[in-house]
Coordinates of C-alpha atoms and ligand atoms in Angstrom, one line a residue:
M11 CA 24.1 -17.6 2.2
R12 CA 26.8 -17.0 -0.5
A13 CA 28.9 -13.9 -0.5
F14 CA 30.5 -12.5 -3.8
H15 CA 32.9 -9.6 -4.1
R16 CA 33.7 -10.1 -7.8
I17 CA 31.4 -9.5 -10.7
D18 CA 32.5 -12.6 -12.6
A19 CA 31.8 -14.9 -9.6
L20 CA 28.4 -13.4 -9.1
R21 CA 27.6 -13.8 -12.8
A22 CA 28.6 -17.5 -12.7
Y23 CA 26.3 -18.0 -9.6
R24 CA 23.6 -15.9 -11.3
Q25 CA 23.5 -18.5 -14.2
S26 CA 22.8 -21.3 -11.9
V27 CA 19.7 -19.8 -10.4
G28 CA 16.3 -18.8 -11.9
R29 CA 14.1 -15.8 -11.1
V30 CA 16.0 -13.3 -9.0
A31 CA 14.6 -10.5 -6.7
F32 CA 17.3 -7.9 -5.9
V33 CA 17.5 -5.5 -3.1
P34 CA 20.4 -2.9 -3.6
T35 CA 21.6 -1.2 -0.3
M36 CA 24.5 0.7 1.1
G37 CA 24.7 -1.5 4.1
N38 CA 24.3 -0.7 7.9
L39 CA 21.1 -2.7 7.5
H40 CA 18.1 -2.1 9.6
E41 CA 14.5 -3.4 9.8
G42 CA 13.6 -1.4 6.8
H43 CA 16.0 -3.3 4.6
L44 CA 15.1 -6.5 6.2
A45 CA 11.4 -5.9 5.4
L46 CA 12.5 -5.5 1.7
M47 CA 14.4 -8.7 1.9
R48 CA 11.2 -10.6 3.2
A49 CA 9.1 -8.9 0.6
A50 CA 11.7 -9.8 -2.1
R51 CA 11.1 -13.5 -1.2
E52 CA 7.5 -13.3 -2.3
H53 CA 8.7 -12.2 -5.8
A54 CA 11.3 -14.9 -6.5
D55 CA 12.9 -18.1 -5.4
T56 CA 16.4 -16.4 -5.2
V57 CA 17.0 -13.2 -3.3
I58 CA 20.2 -11.3 -3.8
A59 CA 21.1 -8.1 -1.8
S60 CA 24.0 -5.8 -2.5
V61 CA 26.0 -3.7 -0.1
F62 CA 28.0 -0.9 -1.7
V63 CA 28.6 2.6 -0.5
N64 CA 28.5 4.4 -3.8
R65 CA 31.0 7.4 -3.8
L66 CA 29.3 8.8 -7.0
Q67 CA 26.0 9.7 -5.2
F68 CA 27.7 11.8 -2.4
G69 CA 28.5 15.5 -2.7
P70 CA 32.0 16.7 -1.7
E71 CA 30.7 18.1 1.6
E72 CA 28.6 15.0 2.3
D73 CA 29.2 12.0 4.6
F74 CA 30.8 9.5 2.3
E75 CA 33.8 8.9 4.5
R76 CA 31.9 8.5 7.7
Y77 CA 28.9 6.6 6.3
P78 CA 28.7 3.5 8.5
R79 CA 30.3 0.4 7.0
T80 CA 29.2 -2.7 8.8
L81 CA 29.6 -5.5 6.3
R82 CA 30.2 -8.3 8.7
A83 CA 27.0 -7.5 10.7
D84 CA 25.1 -6.9 7.5
G85 CA 26.0 -10.4 6.2
E86 CA 24.7 -11.9 9.5
K87 CA 21.4 -10.0 9.2
L88 CA 21.0 -11.0 5.6
A89 CA 21.6 -14.6 6.2
E90 CA 19.0 -14.5 9.2
A91 CA 16.5 -12.7 6.8
G92 CA 16.9 -15.6 4.4
A93 CA 18.7 -13.8 1.5
D94 CA 20.5 -16.3 -0.8
A95 CA 23.3 -14.2 -1.8
L96 CA 25.2 -11.0 -1.0
F97 CA 27.1 -9.0 -3.6
A98 CA 29.6 -6.7 -1.9
P99 CA 32.1 -5.4 -4.4
D100 CA 34.7 -3.1 -3.4
E101 CA 35.4 0.3 -5.2
A102 CA 38.0 -1.1 -7.5
E103 CA 35.7 -3.9 -8.6
L104 CA 32.8 -1.7 -9.5
Y105 CA 34.7 1.3 -10.6
P106 CA 38.0 -0.1 -12.0
E107 CA 38.6 3.1 -13.9
P108 CA 37.2 6.5 -13.2
Q109 CA 33.6 6.4 -14.2
T110 CA 33.0 8.8 -17.1
C111 CA 29.8 7.3 -18.5
F112 CA 26.7 8.3 -16.5
V113 CA 23.0 7.9 -16.5
D114 CA 21.7 11.3 -16.5
P115 CA 18.1 11.1 -15.4
P116 CA 15.4 13.7 -16.6
D117 CA 14.6 17.0 -15.0
L118 CA 13.0 15.3 -12.1
Q119 CA 16.6 14.8 -10.7
H120 CA 17.0 18.5 -10.2
L121 CA 14.0 19.0 -8.0
L122 CA 13.8 18.7 -4.2
E123 CA 16.6 16.4 -3.1
G124 CA 18.3 17.2 -6.4
E125 CA 18.4 21.0 -5.6
F126 CA 20.1 20.3 -2.3
R127 CA 22.2 17.4 -3.6
P128 CA 23.4 18.2 -7.1
G129 CA 24.6 15.2 -8.9
H130 CA 23.1 12.8 -6.4
F131 CA 20.6 11.1 -8.6
R132 CA 23.0 10.8 -11.5
G133 CA 25.2 8.8 -9.1
V134 CA 22.3 6.7 -7.9
A135 CA 21.0 5.9 -11.4
T136 CA 24.5 5.0 -12.6
V137 CA 25.2 2.7 -9.8
V138 CA 21.8 1.1 -9.9
L139 CA 22.1 0.4 -13.7
K140 CA 25.5 -1.0 -13.2
L141 CA 24.3 -3.3 -10.3
F142 CA 21.3 -4.3 -12.4
N143 CA 23.8 -5.3 -15.1
C144 CA 25.8 -7.4 -12.6
V145 CA 22.7 -9.1 -11.0
H146 CA 20.2 -9.3 -13.8
P147 CA 17.2 -9.5 -11.6
Q148 CA 13.6 -9.9 -12.7
V149 CA 12.4 -7.7 -9.9
A150 CA 14.2 -5.0 -7.7
L151 CA 12.8 -3.6 -4.6
F152 CA 13.3 -0.1 -3.3
G153 CA 12.0 1.6 -0.1
K154 CA 9.5 4.4 -0.6
K155 CA 11.3 6.5 2.1
D156 CA 13.6 7.6 -0.8
Y157 CA 10.4 8.6 -2.8
Q158 CA 12.2 10.5 -5.5
Q159 CA 14.8 7.8 -5.9
W160 CA 12.1 5.3 -6.3
M161 CA 10.4 7.4 -8.9
L162 CA 13.6 8.0 -10.9
I163 CA 14.5 4.3 -10.9
R164 CA 11.1 3.4 -12.2
L165 CA 11.5 6.0 -14.9
M166 CA 15.0 4.9 -16.0
T167 CA 13.9 1.3 -16.0
R168 CA 10.8 2.1 -18.1
Q169 CA 12.7 4.5 -20.6
L170 CA 15.7 2.3 -21.0
A171 CA 13.3 -0.7 -21.5
L172 CA 15.1 -2.7 -18.8
P173 CA 13.3 -6.1 -18.3
I174 CA 13.0 -5.5 -14.5
E175 CA 10.0 -5.0 -12.5
I176 CA 10.5 -2.2 -9.8
A177 CA 8.6 -2.6 -6.6
G178 CA 8.3 0.1 -4.0
M179 CA 7.9 -0.9 -0.3
E180 CA 6.2 1.2 2.4
T181 CA 8.5 3.1 4.9
V182 CA 9.3 1.2 8.1
R183 CA 9.1 3.3 11.2
A184 CA 10.2 3.1 14.9
P185 CA 7.3 3.0 17.2
D186 CA 7.4 6.8 17.7
G187 CA 7.0 7.3 13.9
L188 CA 10.7 8.0 12.9
A189 CA 11.4 6.6 9.5
L190 CA 14.2 4.0 9.9
S191 CA 17.4 5.2 8.2
S192 CA 21.1 4.3 8.5
R193 CA 21.7 8.0 9.2
N194 CA 19.6 7.9 12.4
A195 CA 22.8 6.4 13.9
Y196 CA 24.3 10.0 13.7
L197 CA 21.7 11.4 16.0
S198 CA 22.6 12.4 19.7
P199 CA 20.1 11.1 22.3
A200 CA 18.5 14.5 22.5
E201 CA 18.3 14.7 18.7
R202 CA 16.8 11.2 18.6
A203 CA 14.1 12.3 21.1
E204 CA 13.3 15.3 18.8
A205 CA 13.5 13.5 15.4
P206 CA 10.0 12.0 15.3
R207 CA 8.7 15.6 15.1
L208 CA 9.4 15.4 11.3
Y209 CA 6.8 12.7 10.8
R210 CA 4.4 14.3 13.2
T211 CA 4.6 17.4 11.1
L212 CA 3.8 15.6 7.9
C213 CA 0.8 13.8 9.5
K214 CA -0.5 17.2 10.7
L215 CA 0.0 18.7 7.3
K216 CA -1.7 15.9 5.7
E217 CA -4.7 16.3 7.9
A218 CA -4.7 20.1 7.2
V219 CA -4.6 19.6 3.5
L220 CA -7.3 17.1 3.5
H221 CA -9.4 19.4 5.6
E222 CA -8.7 22.8 4.0
G223 CA -8.1 21.7 0.4
V224 CA -5.2 21.8 -2.1
K225 CA -5.6 25.6 -2.8
Q226 CA -4.2 26.2 0.8
C227 CA -1.2 24.0 0.2
A228 CA 1.3 26.8 0.0
A229 CA 0.2 28.5 3.2
L230 CA -0.1 25.1 5.1
Q231 CA 3.3 23.8 4.1
E232 CA 4.8 27.2 5.1
E233 CA 3.3 26.9 8.5
A234 CA 4.6 23.4 8.9
R235 CA 8.1 24.4 7.9
Q236 CA 8.0 27.2 10.5
S237 CA 6.8 24.9 13.2
L238 CA 9.9 22.6 12.4
D239 CA 12.2 25.5 12.4
K240 CA 10.9 26.8 15.7
H241 CA 12.1 23.5 17.3
G242 CA 15.7 23.9 15.9
W243 CA 15.3 22.2 12.6
K244 CA 16.8 23.6 9.3
T245 CA 14.4 22.6 6.7
D246 CA 15.7 22.1 3.1
Y247 CA 12.2 21.6 1.7
L248 CA 8.8 20.6 2.9
A249 CA 6.3 20.4 0.1
V250 CA 3.0 19.0 -1.1
R251 CA 3.6 17.7 -4.6
Q252 CA 1.8 15.4 -7.1
C253 CA 2.8 11.8 -6.7
S254 CA 3.2 11.5 -10.6
N255 CA 5.8 14.1 -11.3
L256 CA 6.7 15.8 -7.9
Q257 CA 5.4 19.2 -9.3
A258 CA 3.2 21.4 -7.2
P259 CA -0.6 20.3 -7.4
T260 CA -2.8 22.0 -9.8
S261 CA -6.1 20.5 -9.2
A262 CA -8.0 18.8 -6.3
T263 CA -8.2 15.4 -8.0
Q264 CA -4.5 14.7 -8.1
K265 CA -2.8 12.1 -6.0
L266 CA -0.5 14.0 -3.6
V267 CA 2.6 13.3 -1.5
I268 CA 4.2 15.4 1.1
V269 CA 8.0 15.3 0.8
A270 CA 10.5 16.8 3.3
A271 CA 14.2 17.0 4.2
A272 CA 15.3 18.8 7.2
R273 CA 18.6 19.0 9.3
L274 CA 18.7 18.3 13.0
G275 CA 22.2 19.4 14.1
A276 CA 24.6 17.9 11.6
T277 CA 22.1 15.1 10.6
R278 CA 19.9 15.4 7.5
L279 CA 16.7 13.4 7.6
I280 CA 14.2 12.8 4.8
D281 CA 10.7 11.5 4.9
N282 CA 7.4 11.6 3.0
L283 CA 3.8 10.9 3.3
E284 CA 1.2 10.1 0.6
I285 CA -2.2 11.8 0.9
G286 CA -5.4 10.1 -0.1
Ligands
PAF3 O1 18.9 3.7 -1.4 C1 20.1 3.4 -1.3 O2 20.6 2.8 -0.4 C2 21.1 3.7 -2.5 O3 20.7 5.0 -3.0 C3 21.2 2.8 -3.5 C4 19.8 2.5 -4.3 C5 21.7 1.3 -2.9 C6 22.2 3.1 -4.6 O4 23.4 3.3 -4.1

């Protein structure tokens, strides 16, 4: 596997390969990322991954400084997973001057995650567009665990007419249901044992919505939130929303998704579950 730290070297390599599938990451790779790499291989002959911890998408009180940086191990995992190239720029390479041009996604950026992480999606959209401009992929793959991110990237790509297909991959879970995430590494053993409750709560809420109907959503989601909070969680949001726009449902025929973010101790976990 080739590794590039400079944009010009990556671009020179890019010219020598054909169709590219791209998997952007912030590193500390786990099985969820590696599943994306394997899926990427089905889309193109050349698979390029990036590892870059993007300061722009972290709030001032968030975990940018302590976000796990494991580039050497990431490189080994990518090579094993069959990636052809790794793009791992440092901050000076990707942001050689203070970034003053941003991609400001539409209102969707202010809902849910956006309400609790102001500016987060502006930082994500900006770096993703920049990475797209470095890699020039034909297809890019994102995990649906970050459901709102996946929606915003699709919207940005469509509205800015980027010639890139955006693929969303199902969330990869531990055997006990916990969605794989680099932030799971922050959990203490006791928190790790408690963490699967988030997914169990989503599954239970899904069954309740299917059984009792969309009109009961507000009451059912409140019950679900209370049951999490009773077990020591601090729930930022836990909501049944329309898949198409993440607004509250307005009819029984809409395709729905339950989205949630909750804190266990100092760790904030997110998850989601599509209904129907
Ligand atoms: O999902 C992530 O890991 C990040 O938000 C991304 C897409 C790599 C942008 O920094």
